[in-house]
């Protein structure tokens, strides 16, 4: 938390079944995210979110705010549910939908061809840079 007041408010109001872990070493973090049913990503500012990319690469879908940077990168992926910024009701609904999704539907979502292709295209910084260059060329042309 960048603001201690926000942290205190969060801790005071977090549901009992939510555990706040704080900083987690990378090895433990990979284990936690790969076992999670959904990653909750309530960031209000971001661009190319590596957190979302890493979560998807570990087979964990994401619910995030529909902020410009995140939307521009992840909008076409079924495994990333984007909700209006600040709409906690919709945020919770999307989390619940994923959490309660039948196993077959969940597996179809995280094994989607479009997602696999996206992950392949973003599997190295060189590929990411070349994709960004292609996007810039489209804008300039």
PDB file of C-alpha atoms in Angstrom:
ATOM      1  CA  UNK A   1       0.000   0.000   0.000  1.00  0.00           C
ATOM      2  CA  UNK A   2       1.335   3.445  -0.863  1.00  0.00           C
ATOM      3  CA  UNK A   3      -0.981   5.078   1.697  1.00  0.00           C
ATOM      4  CA  UNK A   4      -1.132   3.791   5.288  1.00  0.00           C
ATOM      5  CA  UNK A   5      -4.735   5.025   5.644  1.00  0.00           C
ATOM      6  CA  UNK A   6      -5.832   2.866   2.721  1.00  0.00           C
ATOM      7  CA  UNK A   7      -3.993  -0.114   4.203  1.00  0.00           C
ATOM      8  CA  UNK A   8      -5.712   0.346   7.582  1.00  0.00           C
ATOM      9  CA  UNK A   9      -9.108   0.687   5.892  1.00  0.00           C
ATOM     10  CA  UNK A  10      -8.463  -2.457   3.845  1.00  0.00           C
ATOM     11  CA  UNK A  11      -7.364  -4.484   6.849  1.00  0.00           C
ATOM     12  CA  UNK A  12     -10.336  -3.307   8.876  1.00  0.00           C
ATOM     13  CA  UNK A  13     -12.863  -4.230   6.160  1.00  0.00           C
ATOM     14  CA  UNK A  14     -11.378  -7.272   4.437  1.00  0.00           C
ATOM     15  CA  UNK A  15     -13.516 -10.403   4.535  1.00  0.00           C
ATOM     16  CA  UNK A  16     -12.382 -13.096   6.958  1.00  0.00           C
ATOM     17  CA  UNK A  17     -11.758 -15.525   4.104  1.00  0.00           C
ATOM     18  CA  UNK A  18      -9.282 -13.119   2.449  1.00  0.00           C
ATOM     19  CA  UNK A  19      -5.684 -13.380   3.498  1.00  0.00           C
ATOM     20  CA  UNK A  20      -3.365 -10.424   2.862  1.00  0.00           C
ATOM     21  CA  UNK A  21       0.145 -11.742   2.295  1.00  0.00           C
ATOM     22  CA  UNK A  22       2.103  -8.554   1.689  1.00  0.00           C
ATOM     23  CA  UNK A  23       5.452  -9.094  -0.024  1.00  0.00           C
ATOM     24  CA  UNK A  24       5.951 -12.690  -1.125  1.00  0.00           C
ATOM     25  CA  UNK A  25       9.227 -14.109  -2.521  1.00  0.00           C
ATOM     26  CA  UNK A  26       9.042 -14.958  -6.247  1.00  0.00           C
ATOM     27  CA  UNK A  27       9.191 -18.755  -5.794  1.00  0.00           C
ATOM     28  CA  UNK A  28       6.322 -18.756  -3.303  1.00  0.00           C
ATOM     29  CA  UNK A  29       4.356 -16.267  -5.416  1.00  0.00           C
ATOM     30  CA  UNK A  30       4.508 -18.528  -8.482  1.00  0.00           C
ATOM     31  CA  UNK A  31       3.203 -21.421  -6.411  1.00  0.00           C
ATOM     32  CA  UNK A  32       0.341 -19.332  -4.963  1.00  0.00           C
ATOM     33  CA  UNK A  33      -0.762 -17.830  -8.295  1.00  0.00           C
ATOM     34  CA  UNK A  34      -0.567 -21.132 -10.173  1.00  0.00           C
ATOM     35  CA  UNK A  35      -2.907 -22.727  -7.615  1.00  0.00           C
ATOM     36  CA  UNK A  36      -5.345 -19.798  -7.508  1.00  0.00           C
ATOM     37  CA  UNK A  37      -8.702 -19.990  -9.269  1.00  0.00           C
ATOM     38  CA  UNK A  38      -8.633 -16.263 -10.148  1.00  0.00           C
ATOM     39  CA  UNK A  39      -6.268 -13.318  -9.704  1.00  0.00           C
ATOM     40  CA  UNK A  40      -7.902 -10.141  -8.397  1.00  0.00           C
ATOM     41  CA  UNK A  41      -6.077  -7.121  -9.854  1.00  0.00           C
ATOM     42  CA  UNK A  42      -7.694  -3.873  -8.643  1.00  0.00           C
ATOM     43  CA  UNK A  43      -5.028  -1.486  -9.968  1.00  0.00           C
ATOM     44  CA  UNK A  44      -6.162   2.025 -10.885  1.00  0.00           C
ATOM     45  CA  UNK A  45      -3.105   2.780 -13.033  1.00  0.00           C
ATOM     46  CA  UNK A  46      -1.035   0.483 -15.170  1.00  0.00           C
ATOM     47  CA  UNK A  47       0.046  -0.063 -18.738  1.00  0.00           C
ATOM     48  CA  UNK A  48       1.391  -3.427 -19.857  1.00  0.00           C
ATOM     49  CA  UNK A  49       0.747  -5.300 -16.627  1.00  0.00           C
ATOM     50  CA  UNK A  50       3.328  -8.024 -16.060  1.00  0.00           C
ATOM     51  CA  UNK A  51       1.255  -9.249 -13.110  1.00  0.00           C
ATOM     52  CA  UNK A  52      -1.606 -10.077 -15.471  1.00  0.00           C
ATOM     53  CA  UNK A  53       0.728 -11.639 -18.049  1.00  0.00           C
ATOM     54  CA  UNK A  54       2.417 -13.809 -15.402  1.00  0.00           C
ATOM     55  CA  UNK A  55      -0.940 -14.884 -13.997  1.00  0.00           C
ATOM     56  CA  UNK A  56      -2.186 -15.923 -17.433  1.00  0.00           C
ATOM     57  CA  UNK A  57       1.075 -17.779 -18.132  1.00  0.00           C
ATOM     58  CA  UNK A  58       0.507 -19.717 -14.895  1.00  0.00           C
ATOM     59  CA  UNK A  59      -3.020 -20.657 -16.004  1.00  0.00           C
ATOM     60  CA  UNK A  60      -4.872 -18.263 -13.711  1.00  0.00           C
ATOM     61  CA  UNK A  61      -7.552 -15.925 -15.137  1.00  0.00           C
ATOM     62  CA  UNK A  62      -7.741 -12.302 -14.020  1.00  0.00           C
ATOM     63  CA  UNK A  63     -10.381  -9.770 -13.019  1.00  0.00           C
ATOM     64  CA  UNK A  64      -9.138  -6.188 -13.399  1.00  0.00           C
ATOM     65  CA  UNK A  65     -10.380  -2.648 -13.859  1.00  0.00           C
ATOM     66  CA  UNK A  66     -10.994  -1.525 -17.452  1.00  0.00           C
ATOM     67  CA  UNK A  67      -8.271   1.135 -17.300  1.00  0.00           C
ATOM     68  CA  UNK A  68      -6.735   2.282 -20.620  1.00  0.00           C
ATOM     69  CA  UNK A  69      -3.390   0.442 -20.450  1.00  0.00           C
ATOM     70  CA  UNK A  70      -4.809  -2.863 -19.271  1.00  0.00           C
ATOM     71  CA  UNK A  71      -7.754  -2.649 -21.665  1.00  0.00           C
ATOM     72  CA  UNK A  72      -5.529  -1.944 -24.690  1.00  0.00           C
ATOM     73  CA  UNK A  73      -3.377  -5.019 -24.045  1.00  0.00           C
ATOM     74  CA  UNK A  74      -5.805  -7.599 -22.623  1.00  0.00           C
ATOM     75  CA  UNK A  75      -9.277  -6.652 -23.942  1.00  0.00           C
ATOM     76  CA  UNK A  76      -9.529  -9.539 -26.432  1.00  0.00           C
ATOM     77  CA  UNK A  77      -8.773 -12.336 -23.963  1.00  0.00           C
ATOM     78  CA  UNK A  78     -11.645 -14.254 -22.365  1.00  0.00           C
ATOM     79  CA  UNK A  79      -9.409 -15.102 -19.392  1.00  0.00           C
ATOM     80  CA  UNK A  80      -9.187 -11.402 -18.470  1.00  0.00           C
ATOM     81  CA  UNK A  81     -12.451  -9.939 -17.222  1.00  0.00           C
ATOM     82  CA  UNK A  82     -12.443  -6.152 -17.301  1.00  0.00           C
ATOM     83  CA  UNK A  83     -14.886  -4.129 -15.213  1.00  0.00           C
ATOM     84  CA  UNK A  84     -15.642  -0.440 -14.892  1.00  0.00           C
ATOM     85  CA  UNK A  85     -13.129   1.206 -12.599  1.00  0.00           C
ATOM     86  CA  UNK A  86     -14.501   1.479  -9.077  1.00  0.00           C
ATOM     87  CA  UNK A  87     -17.495  -0.799  -9.713  1.00  0.00           C
ATOM     88  CA  UNK A  88     -16.969  -3.207  -6.834  1.00  0.00           C
ATOM     89  CA  UNK A  89     -20.293  -4.940  -7.398  1.00  0.00           C
ATOM     90  CA  UNK A  90     -19.345  -5.897 -10.953  1.00  0.00           C
ATOM     91  CA  UNK A  91     -15.818  -6.783  -9.799  1.00  0.00           C
ATOM     92  CA  UNK A  92     -17.218  -9.219  -7.230  1.00  0.00           C
ATOM     93  CA  UNK A  93     -19.702 -10.642  -9.754  1.00  0.00           C
ATOM     94  CA  UNK A  94     -16.909 -11.430 -12.222  1.00  0.00           C
ATOM     95  CA  UNK A  95     -14.796 -13.054  -9.507  1.00  0.00           C
ATOM     96  CA  UNK A  96     -17.772 -15.149  -8.432  1.00  0.00           C
ATOM     97  CA  UNK A  97     -18.538 -16.173 -12.053  1.00  0.00           C
ATOM     98  CA  UNK A  98     -15.014 -17.509 -12.481  1.00  0.00           C
ATOM     99  CA  UNK A  99     -14.952 -19.118  -9.070  1.00  0.00           C
ATOM    100  CA  UNK A 100     -18.260 -20.932  -9.704  1.00  0.00           C
ATOM    101  CA  UNK A 101     -17.545 -21.782 -13.350  1.00  0.00           C
ATOM    102  CA  UNK A 102     -17.856 -25.473 -14.287  1.00  0.00           C
ATOM    103  CA  UNK A 103     -14.463 -27.152 -14.644  1.00  0.00           C
ATOM    104  CA  UNK A 104     -14.871 -27.733 -18.402  1.00  0.00           C
ATOM    105  CA  UNK A 105     -15.726 -24.085 -19.069  1.00  0.00           C
ATOM    106  CA  UNK A 106     -12.862 -22.901 -16.848  1.00  0.00           C
ATOM    107  CA  UNK A 107     -10.345 -25.145 -18.624  1.00  0.00           C
ATOM    108  CA  UNK A 108     -11.636 -24.022 -22.022  1.00  0.00           C
ATOM    109  CA  UNK A 109     -11.107 -20.385 -20.981  1.00  0.00           C
ATOM    110  CA  UNK A 110      -7.520 -20.880 -19.785  1.00  0.00           C
ATOM    111  CA  UNK A 111      -6.607 -23.088 -22.754  1.00  0.00           C
ATOM    112  CA  UNK A 112      -8.145 -20.790 -25.376  1.00  0.00           C
ATOM    113  CA  UNK A 113      -6.182 -20.636 -28.657  1.00  0.00           C
ATOM    114  CA  UNK A 114      -6.214 -16.839 -28.634  1.00  0.00           C
ATOM    115  CA  UNK A 115      -4.721 -16.830 -25.116  1.00  0.00           C
ATOM    116  CA  UNK A 116      -2.057 -19.394 -26.040  1.00  0.00           C
ATOM    117  CA  UNK A 117      -1.115 -17.321 -29.092  1.00  0.00           C
ATOM    118  CA  UNK A 118      -1.023 -14.143 -26.980  1.00  0.00           C
ATOM    119  CA  UNK A 119       1.259 -15.811 -24.435  1.00  0.00           C
ATOM    120  CA  UNK A 120       3.553 -17.047 -27.203  1.00  0.00           C
ATOM    121  CA  UNK A 121       3.722 -13.550 -28.718  1.00  0.00           C
ATOM    122  CA  UNK A 122       4.640 -12.131 -25.305  1.00  0.00           C
ATOM    123  CA  UNK A 123       7.050 -14.849 -24.198  1.00  0.00           C
ATOM    124  CA  UNK A 124      10.148 -12.681 -24.584  1.00  0.00           C
ATOM    125  CA  UNK A 125      10.943  -8.990 -24.473  1.00  0.00           C
ATOM    126  CA  UNK A 126      12.054  -9.148 -28.099  1.00  0.00           C
ATOM    127  CA  UNK A 127       8.628 -10.460 -29.164  1.00  0.00           C
ATOM    128  CA  UNK A 128       6.873  -7.829 -27.027  1.00  0.00           C
ATOM    129  CA  UNK A 129       8.975  -5.046 -28.580  1.00  0.00           C
ATOM    130  CA  UNK A 130       8.278  -6.302 -32.122  1.00  0.00           C
ATOM    131  CA  UNK A 131       4.522  -6.493 -31.377  1.00  0.00           C
ATOM    132  CA  UNK A 132       4.582  -2.953 -29.993  1.00  0.00           C
ATOM    133  CA  UNK A 133       6.440  -1.793 -33.112  1.00  0.00           C
ATOM    134  CA  UNK A 134       3.763  -3.383 -35.307  1.00  0.00           C
ATOM    135  CA  UNK A 135       1.032  -1.613 -33.317  1.00  0.00           C
ATOM    136  CA  UNK A 136       2.831   1.738 -33.623  1.00  0.00           C
ATOM    137  CA  UNK A 137       3.151   1.257 -37.375  1.00  0.00           C
ATOM    138  CA  UNK A 138      -0.637   0.754 -37.596  1.00  0.00           C
ATOM    139  CA  UNK A 139      -1.244   4.015 -35.753  1.00  0.00           C
ATOM    140  CA  UNK A 140       1.237   5.978 -37.834  1.00  0.00           C
ATOM    141  CA  UNK A 141       0.089   4.558 -41.215  1.00  0.00           C
TER     142      UNK A 141
END
